[in-house]
XYZ file of C-alpha atoms in Angstrom:
257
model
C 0.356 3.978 17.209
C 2.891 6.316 17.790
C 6.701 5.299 18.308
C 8.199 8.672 18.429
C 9.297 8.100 21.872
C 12.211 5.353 20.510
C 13.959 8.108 18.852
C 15.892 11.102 20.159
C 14.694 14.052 17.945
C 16.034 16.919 20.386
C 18.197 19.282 19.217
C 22.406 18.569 19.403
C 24.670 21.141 19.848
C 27.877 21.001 17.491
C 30.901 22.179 19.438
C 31.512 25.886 18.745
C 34.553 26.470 16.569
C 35.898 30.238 15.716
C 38.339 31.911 13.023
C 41.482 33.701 13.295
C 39.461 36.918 14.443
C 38.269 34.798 17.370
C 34.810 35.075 15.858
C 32.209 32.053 16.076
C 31.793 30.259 12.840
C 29.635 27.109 13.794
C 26.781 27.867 16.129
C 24.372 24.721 17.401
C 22.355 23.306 14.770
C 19.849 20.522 15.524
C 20.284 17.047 13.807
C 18.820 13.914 13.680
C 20.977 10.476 14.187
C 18.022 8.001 13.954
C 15.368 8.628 11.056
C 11.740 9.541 12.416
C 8.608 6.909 11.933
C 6.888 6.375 9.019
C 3.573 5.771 7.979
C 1.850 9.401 9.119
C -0.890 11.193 7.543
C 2.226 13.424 5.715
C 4.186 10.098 4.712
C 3.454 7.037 2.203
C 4.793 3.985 2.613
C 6.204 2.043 0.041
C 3.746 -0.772 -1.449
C 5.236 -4.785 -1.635
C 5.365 -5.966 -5.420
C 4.733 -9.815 -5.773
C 2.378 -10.447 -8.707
C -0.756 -8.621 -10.627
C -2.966 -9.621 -12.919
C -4.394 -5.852 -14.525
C -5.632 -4.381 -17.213
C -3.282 -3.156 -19.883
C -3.751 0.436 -20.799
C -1.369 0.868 -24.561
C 0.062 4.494 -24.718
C 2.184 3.884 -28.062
C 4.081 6.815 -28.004
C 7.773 7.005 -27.935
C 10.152 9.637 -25.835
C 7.552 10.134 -23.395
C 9.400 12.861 -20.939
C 8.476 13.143 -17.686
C 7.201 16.794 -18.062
C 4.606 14.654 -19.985
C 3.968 12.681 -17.661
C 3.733 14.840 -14.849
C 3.979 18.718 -16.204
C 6.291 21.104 -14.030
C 3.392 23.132 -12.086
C 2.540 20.252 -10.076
C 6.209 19.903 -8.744
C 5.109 22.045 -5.548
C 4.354 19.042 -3.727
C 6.342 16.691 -2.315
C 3.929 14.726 -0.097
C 4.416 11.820 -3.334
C 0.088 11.124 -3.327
C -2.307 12.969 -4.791
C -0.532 13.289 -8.543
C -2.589 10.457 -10.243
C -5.398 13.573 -11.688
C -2.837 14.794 -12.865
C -0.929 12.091 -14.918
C -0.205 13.340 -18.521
C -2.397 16.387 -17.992
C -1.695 18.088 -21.025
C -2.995 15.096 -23.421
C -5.717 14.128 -20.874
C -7.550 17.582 -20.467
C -8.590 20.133 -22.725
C -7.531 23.097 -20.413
C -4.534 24.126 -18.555
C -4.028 22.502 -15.245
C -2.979 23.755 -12.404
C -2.747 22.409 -8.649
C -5.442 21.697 -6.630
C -7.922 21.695 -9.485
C -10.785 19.589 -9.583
C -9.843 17.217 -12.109
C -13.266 15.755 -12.338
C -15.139 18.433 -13.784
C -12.560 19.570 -16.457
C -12.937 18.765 -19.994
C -11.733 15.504 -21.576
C -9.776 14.463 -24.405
C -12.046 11.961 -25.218
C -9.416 10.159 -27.766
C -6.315 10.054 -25.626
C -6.398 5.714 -23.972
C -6.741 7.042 -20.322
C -10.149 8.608 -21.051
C -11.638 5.579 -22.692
C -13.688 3.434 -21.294
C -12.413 -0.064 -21.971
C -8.914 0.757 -20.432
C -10.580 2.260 -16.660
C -8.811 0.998 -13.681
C -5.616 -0.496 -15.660
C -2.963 -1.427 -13.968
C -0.277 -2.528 -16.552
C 0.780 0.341 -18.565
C 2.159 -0.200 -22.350
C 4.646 2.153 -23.774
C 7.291 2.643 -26.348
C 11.131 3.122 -26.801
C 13.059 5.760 -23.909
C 9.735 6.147 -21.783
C 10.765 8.888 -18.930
C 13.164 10.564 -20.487
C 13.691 14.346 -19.851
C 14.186 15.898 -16.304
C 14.883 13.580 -13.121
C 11.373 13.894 -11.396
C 10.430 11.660 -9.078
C 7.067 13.112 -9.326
C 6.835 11.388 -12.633
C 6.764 7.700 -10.935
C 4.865 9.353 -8.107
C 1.784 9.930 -10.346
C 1.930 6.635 -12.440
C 1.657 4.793 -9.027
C -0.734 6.769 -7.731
C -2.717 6.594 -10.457
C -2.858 3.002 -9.913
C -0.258 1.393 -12.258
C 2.318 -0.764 -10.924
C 3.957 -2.373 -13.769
C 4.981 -0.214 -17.050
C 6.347 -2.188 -19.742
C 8.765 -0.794 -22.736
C 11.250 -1.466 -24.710
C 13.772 0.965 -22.868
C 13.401 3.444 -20.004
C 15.377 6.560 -19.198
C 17.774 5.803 -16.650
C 16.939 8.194 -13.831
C 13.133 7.458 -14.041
C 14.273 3.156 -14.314
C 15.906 3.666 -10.603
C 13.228 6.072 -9.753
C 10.317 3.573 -10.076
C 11.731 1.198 -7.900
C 12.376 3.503 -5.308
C 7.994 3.799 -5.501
C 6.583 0.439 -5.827
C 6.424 0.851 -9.749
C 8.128 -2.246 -11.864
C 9.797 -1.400 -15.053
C 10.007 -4.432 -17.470
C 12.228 -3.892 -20.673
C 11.131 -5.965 -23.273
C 12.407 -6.696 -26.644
C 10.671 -4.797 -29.352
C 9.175 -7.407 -31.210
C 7.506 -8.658 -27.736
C 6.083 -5.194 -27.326
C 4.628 -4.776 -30.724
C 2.679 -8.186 -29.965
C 1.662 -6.613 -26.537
C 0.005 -3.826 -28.457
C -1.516 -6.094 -31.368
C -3.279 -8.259 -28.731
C -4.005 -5.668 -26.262
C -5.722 -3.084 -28.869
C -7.385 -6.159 -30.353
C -8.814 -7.649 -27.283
C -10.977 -5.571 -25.118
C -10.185 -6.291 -21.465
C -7.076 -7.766 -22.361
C -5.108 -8.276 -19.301
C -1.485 -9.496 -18.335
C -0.303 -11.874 -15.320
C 3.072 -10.297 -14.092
C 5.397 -12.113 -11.364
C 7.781 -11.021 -9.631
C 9.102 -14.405 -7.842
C 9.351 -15.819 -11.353
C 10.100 -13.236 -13.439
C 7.562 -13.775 -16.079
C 4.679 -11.994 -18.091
C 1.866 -13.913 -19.068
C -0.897 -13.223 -21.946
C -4.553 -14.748 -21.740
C -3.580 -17.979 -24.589
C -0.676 -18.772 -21.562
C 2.075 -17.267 -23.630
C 4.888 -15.266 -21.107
C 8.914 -14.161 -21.422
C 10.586 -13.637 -18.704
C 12.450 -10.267 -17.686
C 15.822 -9.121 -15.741
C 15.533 -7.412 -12.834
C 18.570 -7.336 -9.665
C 18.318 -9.332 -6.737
C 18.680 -6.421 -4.737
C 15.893 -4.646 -6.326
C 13.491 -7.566 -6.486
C 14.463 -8.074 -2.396
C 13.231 -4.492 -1.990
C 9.634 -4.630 -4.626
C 8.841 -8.141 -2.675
C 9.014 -6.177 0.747
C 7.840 -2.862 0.022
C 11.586 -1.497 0.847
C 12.796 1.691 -0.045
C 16.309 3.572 1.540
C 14.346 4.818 4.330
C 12.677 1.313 4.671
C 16.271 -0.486 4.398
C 17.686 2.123 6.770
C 14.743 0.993 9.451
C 15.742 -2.786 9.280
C 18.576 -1.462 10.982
C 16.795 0.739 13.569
C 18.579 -1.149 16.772
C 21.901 -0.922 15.063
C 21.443 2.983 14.840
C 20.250 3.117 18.335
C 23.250 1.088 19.891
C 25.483 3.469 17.637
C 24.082 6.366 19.613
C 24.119 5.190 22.672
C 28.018 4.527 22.091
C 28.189 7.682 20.826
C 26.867 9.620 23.689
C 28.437 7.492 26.475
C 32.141 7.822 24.189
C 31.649 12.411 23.188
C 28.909 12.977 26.194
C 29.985 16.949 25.684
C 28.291 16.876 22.541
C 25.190 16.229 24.034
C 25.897 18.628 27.065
């Protein structure tokens, strides 16, 4: 259902100013005070993190950028679905990709993890030191989670692409070095090896029952738990906004002449 009507959308004039020359310098521009619904057929909503037990998928690379992850011609978008084909298209494929290709009849690299098998449908993925370094593109968690990871684990993160993932349903776990180099003993190992992560308590688990516990803010936990991002905090104060405008109008009505 529709709940466009609970938000003024129309177009508000700005009051005309003018230079020296008596010439107009600010027209009428049309703004938004309250943020539109989400949840259309243009618009995905953030997905709540609580826990996951998935398939662990090891990519043990190091300084994996983000044009690696998700290579510059697919930036065109911004409707943030429809990336996952195209996650780490350059060691996936054998040919170039471009947008809108159909990713299931191109040609595989049959050796690269996401190809094989044993690691279809994981959910955890495994990675090495400074994983989405490089440019600031948010298509980069985009794909992973569309894809269908939701946790990546690693001993460090770029910063940029850290904040980014939480901003898209992903969770980023640092862990020490020597607890990743277990992960990917075990996890190579074991076929179907999977990992219990929660977000309540904080904790990884292995199949023998082993775990360690990560860091994560309170604020940023708050927002994975309920499937917040800005715009979703923003909403939570929807009636705030709409008292503020209708103070607003009632105090500068000539604005809205």
């Amino acid at each position: 259902a529709s709940n466009k009507d609970e938000y003024d959308l129309s177009p508000i004039p700005f009051p005309e100013e003018r230079g020296d020359d008596g010439s107009a310098v600010l027209g009428t521009a049309s703004i938004c005070y309250a943020l539109p619904p989400r949840g259309g057929p243009s618009e995905t909503v953030m997905k709540p993190f609580k826990s996951l037990d998935g398939l662990v998928c090891p990519l043990d690379r190091a300084n994996v950028d983000t044009d690696a992850i998700i290579p510059k011609q697919f930036l065109k978008s911004i409707k943030r679905s429809g990336f996952g084909p195209y996650l780490f298209d350059e060691w996936r494929y054998a040919d170039i990709g471009e947008p809108d290709m159909d990713c299931s009849k191109r040609p595989l690299k049959k050796d690269f993890v996401l190809n094989q098998p044993r690691y279809q449908g994981a959910q955890v993925l495994l990675a090495r030191d400074n994983f989405g370094c490089g440019s600031s593109r948010e298509h980069a968690p985009w794909a992973i989670e569309d894809y269908g990871f939701r946790v990546v684990i690693a001993p460090s993160f770029a910063d940029i692409f850290f904040s980014n993932c939480y901003k898209n349903g992903v969770l980023p776990i640092v862990a020490s070095a020597a607890i990743v180099d277990q992960l990917f003993r075990e996890c190579t190992a074991q076929k179907g090896y999977r990992l219990r992560v929660d977000l309540e308590t904080q904790t990884v688990r292995n199949p023998a029952g082993e775990w360690f516990q990560f860091d994560i803010t309170p604020h940023r936990k708050h927002c994975l738990l309920n499937g917040l991002d800005e715009i979703g905090l923003t909403l939570q104060h929807a009636d705030e906004i709409r008292a503020f405008e209708a103070r607003h109008k009632a105090a500068q009505p000539w604005l809205f002449a």
